[in-house]
Amino acid sequence: MIIEPRDSAQLVATLKAAPLVLYGMGGASVLIAKWCDENKVDYVFADQDIRKRQTRVDKIVISPERLRKDYPNANIVISSIIYYDEIEKKLLSLGIDQKHILSYDLFMKDNVTWKDLEYKIPWGEHIGRVKMISEWVSDDAQSVADYGEGKLSLKNFINPGIIYYPIDYIKRSNETILCDFNNDEFPKLQTDISVCTATLVFITKADSLLNHICKNTSRIIILSYVTIDIFSNIKGRRASGYVNDFTQEDIVNICLAHGFILKEKRSDPSNKIDTLFLFEKTKVGEI
């Protein structure tokens, strides 16, 4: 999430016009709270898990049920992207007037893209995902293509004897194969294993990329994707830079059309709404 209000001065005035409550204490809330601190906007938090959350901040944390009684005229910013709809429904059920319910969207720039997020993502937190992916890369593989190599190279976690092809839209290393997937630029490679994690959801022509991967992989495909089954809020998806909205069935069917079947899936340890998928090429007559 990128905090870049369309009109900062107006937003500060709006938020200072009444007491402010930030509902939700996840990653988006941390960024919004920081912005409020920088702009001298006072606030309190609201969250279901008061005991756990209160130990992490020096601000007041109240339960949702106390909102109407203790802060009857407050503006309440729903600062959770993932659970926005659920929280809004909860607030309305508590008798909170809709006009006092504000969205995290007020703090965000329009048309967020992957390039906007490039230097905003805490890459170090993704080590768990890379290690998990490496468990699916067998030592007897001859070659691995890494579509969207990122800054935590999978190469550091796999057998050094495996030929590793890092592919990305900018030169992250001397070995990087430059390709802009959004412009249908794909490498001319045929590998045993292909990996495409934290990438597909940011590609406007995601189906073209996935079809290319399927056609040019002989054994295993490892993907990560935030399916619309798990995260269905379209505004939230766009605010996160996600530009496509596949269901799990969509992904499974594209891979199946090329002879790959889903063998396993796991939750991404670094992003609870992301799913890691392991697809294997079937032998003739197995499907």
Short mmCIF file of C-alpha atoms in Angstrom, two decimals:
data_model
loop_
_atom_site.label_atom_id
_atom_site.label_comp_id
_atom_site.label_asym_id
_atom_site.label_seq_id
_atom_site.Cartn_x
_atom_site.Cartn_y
_atom_site.Cartn_z
CA MET A 1 0.00 0.00 0.00
CA ILE A 2 1.27 3.47 -0.91
CA ILE A 3 0.21 6.41 1.25
CA GLU A 4 -0.16 9.33 -1.14
CA PRO A 5 -3.43 11.26 -0.58
CA ARG A 6 -4.84 13.10 -3.58
CA ASP A 7 -5.26 16.26 -1.47
CA SER A 8 -3.29 16.06 1.77
CA ALA A 9 -4.34 19.44 3.10
CA GLN A 10 -8.03 18.72 2.63
CA LEU A 11 -7.67 15.26 4.16
CA VAL A 12 -5.94 16.67 7.24
CA ALA A 13 -8.76 19.20 7.65
CA THR A 14 -11.39 16.47 7.32
CA LEU A 15 -9.70 14.20 9.84
CA LYS A 16 -9.22 16.98 12.39
CA ALA A 17 -12.86 18.09 12.17
CA ALA A 18 -13.95 15.26 14.50
CA PRO A 19 -12.34 12.60 16.71
CA LEU A 20 -10.64 9.95 14.58
CA VAL A 21 -10.67 6.18 14.99
CA LEU A 22 -8.57 3.82 12.88
CA TYR A 23 -10.37 0.50 12.74
CA GLY A 24 -8.01 -2.42 12.13
CA MET A 25 -4.35 -2.72 13.06
CA GLY A 26 -2.76 -4.55 10.15
CA GLY A 27 -0.15 -3.39 7.65
CA ALA A 28 -2.31 -0.70 6.05
CA SER A 29 -3.22 0.73 9.45
CA VAL A 30 0.45 1.06 10.41
CA LEU A 31 1.09 3.19 7.32
CA ILE A 32 -2.02 5.31 7.81
CA ALA A 33 -1.16 5.86 11.48
CA LYS A 34 2.35 6.94 10.52
CA TRP A 35 0.94 9.45 8.05
CA CYS A 36 -1.42 10.80 10.72
CA ASP A 37 1.47 11.17 13.15
CA GLU A 38 3.51 13.05 10.56
CA ASN A 39 0.58 15.39 9.88
CA LYS A 40 -0.26 15.87 13.58
CA VAL A 41 -3.66 14.19 13.29
CA ASP A 42 -4.66 12.58 16.59
CA TYR A 43 -6.43 9.21 16.64
CA VAL A 44 -7.22 6.07 18.59
CA PHE A 45 -7.41 2.50 17.35
CA ALA A 46 -10.31 0.06 17.32
CA ASP A 47 -9.78 -3.66 16.99
CA GLN A 48 -11.39 -6.95 17.98
CA ASP A 49 -8.25 -8.20 19.74
CA ILE A 50 -7.58 -5.44 22.28
CA ARG A 51 -5.18 -7.33 24.55
CA LYS A 52 -2.88 -8.40 21.76
CA ARG A 53 -2.95 -5.08 19.91
CA GLN A 54 -2.59 -2.75 22.91
CA THR A 55 0.86 -4.12 23.71
CA ARG A 56 2.11 -3.01 20.29
CA VAL A 57 1.16 0.67 20.34
CA ASP A 58 1.15 3.63 22.70
CA LYS A 59 -2.29 4.77 21.51
CA ILE A 60 -5.65 3.84 23.01
CA VAL A 61 -7.16 0.67 21.54
CA ILE A 62 -10.91 0.18 22.03
CA SER A 63 -13.32 -2.56 21.10
CA PRO A 64 -15.80 -2.01 18.23
CA GLU A 65 -18.65 -2.20 20.73
CA ARG A 66 -17.33 0.89 22.57
CA LEU A 67 -17.21 3.05 19.47
CA ARG A 68 -20.74 4.43 19.52
CA LYS A 69 -20.73 5.08 23.28
CA ASP A 70 -17.22 6.50 23.75
CA TYR A 71 -16.79 8.17 20.35
CA PRO A 72 -20.33 8.97 19.15
CA ASN A 73 -19.33 11.64 16.61
CA ALA A 74 -16.02 10.19 15.49
CA ASN A 75 -14.95 9.59 11.93
CA ILE A 76 -13.96 5.94 11.60
CA VAL A 77 -11.39 5.02 8.98
CA ILE A 78 -11.56 1.37 7.99
CA SER A 79 -7.83 0.79 7.63
CA SER A 80 -8.01 -2.86 6.60
CA ILE A 81 -7.97 -3.56 2.88
CA ILE A 82 -8.69 -7.27 3.12
CA TYR A 83 -11.53 -7.09 5.64
CA TYR A 84 -13.08 -3.79 4.55
CA ASP A 85 -16.53 -5.16 3.66
CA GLU A 86 -16.71 -7.24 6.82
CA ILE A 87 -15.77 -4.30 9.04
CA GLU A 88 -18.19 -1.92 7.32
CA LYS A 89 -21.03 -4.37 7.89
CA LYS A 90 -20.00 -4.66 11.55
CA LEU A 91 -20.00 -0.88 12.04
CA LEU A 92 -23.40 -0.46 10.44
CA SER A 93 -24.80 -3.22 12.67
CA LEU A 94 -23.53 -1.29 15.70
CA GLY A 95 -25.56 1.72 14.60
CA ILE A 96 -22.67 3.79 13.20
CA ASP A 97 -23.91 6.30 10.63
CA GLN A 98 -22.56 5.61 7.13
CA LYS A 99 -21.43 9.24 6.80
CA HIS A 100 -18.92 8.66 9.63
CA ILE A 101 -17.37 5.60 7.96
CA LEU A 102 -14.33 6.49 5.85
CA SER A 103 -12.15 4.31 3.63
CA TYR A 104 -8.40 3.69 3.55
CA ASP A 105 -8.78 4.77 -0.08
CA LEU A 106 -8.62 8.41 1.04
CA PHE A 107 -4.93 7.92 1.81
CA MET A 108 -3.98 6.30 -1.48
CA LYS A 109 -2.90 7.45 -4.89
CA ASP A 110 -4.85 6.56 -8.01
CA ASN A 111 -3.82 3.72 -10.31
CA VAL A 112 -1.26 1.92 -8.16
CA THR A 113 1.10 -0.23 -10.26
CA TRP A 114 3.81 -2.77 -9.55
CA LYS A 115 6.46 -0.15 -10.35
CA ASP A 116 4.99 2.08 -7.63
CA LEU A 117 5.44 -0.79 -5.17
CA GLU A 118 8.95 -1.70 -6.32
CA TYR A 119 10.78 0.09 -3.52
CA LYS A 120 7.96 0.01 -0.97
CA ILE A 121 7.82 -3.75 -0.36
CA PRO A 122 9.78 -5.09 2.64
CA TRP A 123 11.59 -7.79 0.66
CA GLY A 124 13.27 -9.30 3.71
CA GLU A 125 9.91 -10.53 4.98
CA HIS A 126 9.55 -12.85 1.97
CA ILE A 127 12.38 -15.22 2.86
CA GLY A 128 9.88 -17.74 4.24
CA ARG A 129 8.14 -17.96 0.88
CA VAL A 130 11.39 -18.45 -1.01
CA LYS A 131 12.46 -21.24 1.34
CA MET A 132 9.09 -22.94 0.97
CA ILE A 133 9.30 -22.75 -2.82
CA SER A 134 12.79 -24.25 -2.74
CA GLU A 135 11.36 -27.36 -1.06
CA TRP A 136 9.47 -28.06 -4.30
CA VAL A 137 12.59 -27.75 -6.45
CA SER A 138 14.11 -31.22 -6.57
CA ASP A 139 17.89 -31.56 -6.58
CA ASP A 140 17.79 -33.60 -9.79
CA ALA A 141 16.25 -30.74 -11.80
CA GLN A 142 18.46 -29.54 -14.63
CA SER A 143 17.13 -25.99 -14.95
CA VAL A 144 14.83 -23.44 -13.29
CA ALA A 145 13.30 -20.31 -14.81
CA ASP A 146 12.35 -17.66 -12.23
CA TYR A 147 9.75 -15.31 -13.73
CA GLY A 148 9.99 -12.11 -11.70
CA GLU A 149 13.15 -12.91 -9.77
CA GLY A 150 12.78 -10.11 -7.23
CA LYS A 151 15.55 -9.29 -4.78
CA LEU A 152 15.56 -12.56 -2.87
CA SER A 153 16.95 -14.83 -5.54
CA LEU A 154 15.71 -18.39 -5.42
CA LYS A 155 19.19 -19.33 -6.58
CA ASN A 156 20.42 -19.01 -2.98
CA PHE A 157 18.09 -21.79 -1.80
CA ILE A 158 18.39 -24.47 -4.48
CA ASN A 159 21.04 -26.98 -5.52
CA PRO A 160 23.94 -24.95 -6.97
CA GLY A 161 24.21 -27.49 -9.78
CA ILE A 162 20.84 -26.43 -11.21
CA ILE A 163 21.00 -23.92 -14.06
CA TYR A 164 19.09 -20.86 -12.85
CA TYR A 165 17.52 -18.33 -15.23
CA PRO A 166 16.38 -15.10 -13.51
CA ILE A 167 13.85 -13.13 -15.58
CA ASP A 168 12.59 -9.62 -14.80
CA TYR A 169 11.72 -6.24 -16.31
CA ILE A 170 14.76 -4.52 -14.82
CA LYS A 171 18.38 -5.65 -14.57
CA ARG A 172 18.68 -6.96 -11.02
CA SER A 173 21.88 -8.92 -11.69
CA ASN A 174 24.31 -9.63 -14.49
CA GLU A 175 22.38 -12.83 -15.23
CA THR A 176 18.95 -11.21 -15.46
CA ILE A 177 17.09 -11.90 -18.71
CA LEU A 178 15.20 -8.70 -19.46
CA CYS A 179 11.54 -9.16 -20.38
CA ASP A 180 8.51 -6.92 -19.95
CA PHE A 181 5.66 -9.39 -19.47
CA ASN A 182 3.08 -6.61 -19.86
CA ASN A 183 4.33 -6.13 -23.42
CA ASP A 184 4.24 -9.84 -24.23
CA GLU A 185 8.02 -10.13 -23.93
CA PHE A 186 8.91 -13.66 -22.86
CA PRO A 187 12.24 -15.52 -22.76
CA LYS A 188 13.06 -18.20 -25.31
CA LEU A 189 13.66 -20.89 -22.72
CA GLN A 190 12.65 -24.48 -22.09
CA THR A 191 13.23 -25.52 -18.48
CA ASP A 192 12.40 -28.40 -16.16
CA ILE A 193 10.89 -26.09 -13.58
CA SER A 194 9.32 -22.64 -13.79
CA VAL A 195 8.66 -20.39 -10.82
CA CYS A 196 6.38 -17.35 -10.92
CA THR A 197 5.66 -15.93 -7.48
CA ALA A 198 4.44 -12.45 -6.42
CA THR A 199 4.31 -11.57 -10.12
CA LEU A 200 1.27 -12.92 -11.95
CA VAL A 201 -1.25 -10.73 -10.10
CA PHE A 202 0.59 -7.58 -11.25
CA ILE A 203 0.64 -8.48 -14.97
CA THR A 204 -2.05 -7.02 -17.24
CA LYS A 205 -1.74 -9.95 -19.65
CA ALA A 206 -1.43 -12.59 -16.95
CA ASP A 207 -3.07 -15.29 -19.09
CA SER A 208 -0.42 -14.78 -21.80
CA LEU A 209 2.38 -15.14 -19.26
CA LEU A 210 0.86 -18.24 -17.69
CA ASN A 211 0.29 -19.86 -21.09
CA HIS A 212 3.91 -19.13 -22.04
CA ILE A 213 5.16 -20.70 -18.80
CA CYS A 214 3.05 -23.82 -19.37
CA LYS A 215 4.29 -24.23 -22.94
CA ASN A 216 7.93 -23.87 -21.95
CA THR A 217 8.09 -26.03 -18.80
CA SER A 218 8.60 -29.77 -18.91
CA ARG A 219 8.10 -30.90 -15.30
CA ILE A 220 6.97 -28.52 -12.56
CA ILE A 221 5.34 -25.08 -12.31
CA ILE A 222 5.34 -23.20 -9.01
CA LEU A 223 3.03 -20.20 -8.77
CA SER A 224 1.80 -17.81 -6.13
CA TYR A 225 -1.39 -15.85 -6.62
CA VAL A 226 -3.95 -13.91 -4.59
CA THR A 227 -7.17 -15.42 -5.94
CA ILE A 228 -10.41 -13.48 -6.01
CA ASP A 229 -11.91 -16.38 -4.04
CA ILE A 230 -9.83 -15.29 -1.04
CA PHE A 231 -9.61 -11.53 -1.63
CA SER A 232 -12.76 -10.42 -3.47
CA ASN A 233 -12.79 -6.65 -2.84
CA ILE A 234 -12.03 -5.17 -6.27
CA LYS A 235 -11.23 -1.70 -4.93
CA GLY A 236 -8.86 -3.30 -2.44
CA ARG A 237 -7.22 -5.36 -5.16
CA ARG A 238 -6.59 -2.29 -7.28
CA ALA A 239 -5.29 -0.37 -4.26
CA SER A 240 -2.81 -3.22 -3.78
CA GLY A 241 -1.66 -2.93 -7.39
CA TYR A 242 -3.42 -6.14 -8.48
CA VAL A 243 -4.55 -5.78 -12.10
CA ASN A 244 -6.30 -9.11 -12.72
CA ASP A 245 -8.79 -11.25 -10.85
CA PHE A 246 -8.38 -15.00 -11.41
CA THR A 247 -10.19 -17.60 -9.36
CA GLN A 248 -8.30 -20.71 -8.33
CA GLU A 249 -10.35 -22.59 -10.92
CA ASP A 250 -9.18 -20.19 -13.65
CA ILE A 251 -5.53 -20.91 -12.85
CA VAL A 252 -6.08 -24.65 -12.54
CA ASN A 253 -7.88 -24.78 -15.89
CA ILE A 254 -5.20 -22.84 -17.76
CA CYS A 255 -2.52 -25.18 -16.45
CA LEU A 256 -4.66 -28.26 -17.05
CA ALA A 257 -5.12 -27.28 -20.68
CA HIS A 258 -1.35 -27.73 -21.05
CA GLY A 259 -1.23 -31.02 -19.16
CA PHE A 260 -0.33 -29.70 -15.70
CA ILE A 261 -2.34 -30.83 -12.69
CA LEU A 262 -2.46 -29.26 -9.24
CA LYS A 263 -0.51 -31.49 -6.84
CA GLU A 264 -0.31 -29.28 -3.76
CA LYS A 265 -1.08 -25.81 -2.45
CA ARG A 266 0.02 -23.96 0.65
CA SER A 267 -0.58 -20.60 2.28
CA ASP A 268 2.19 -18.11 1.69
CA PRO A 269 3.98 -17.63 5.05
CA SER A 270 4.69 -13.98 4.22
CA ASN A 271 1.21 -13.04 2.97
CA LYS A 272 -1.84 -14.78 4.43
CA ILE A 273 -4.07 -14.05 1.43
CA ASP A 274 -1.55 -15.41 -1.08
CA THR A 275 -1.52 -19.07 -2.12
CA LEU A 276 1.42 -21.12 -3.39
CA PHE A 277 0.52 -23.68 -6.06
CA LEU A 278 2.54 -26.69 -7.21
CA PHE A 279 1.64 -28.08 -10.66
CA GLU A 280 3.17 -31.21 -12.20
CA LYS A 281 3.19 -32.27 -15.83
CA THR A 282 1.11 -35.37 -16.30
CA LYS A 283 2.17 -38.43 -18.23
CA VAL A 284 0.11 -39.57 -21.18
CA GLY A 285 -3.15 -41.13 -19.99
CA GLU A 286 -2.92 -39.79 -16.40
CA ILE A 287 -5.54 -37.06 -16.69
#
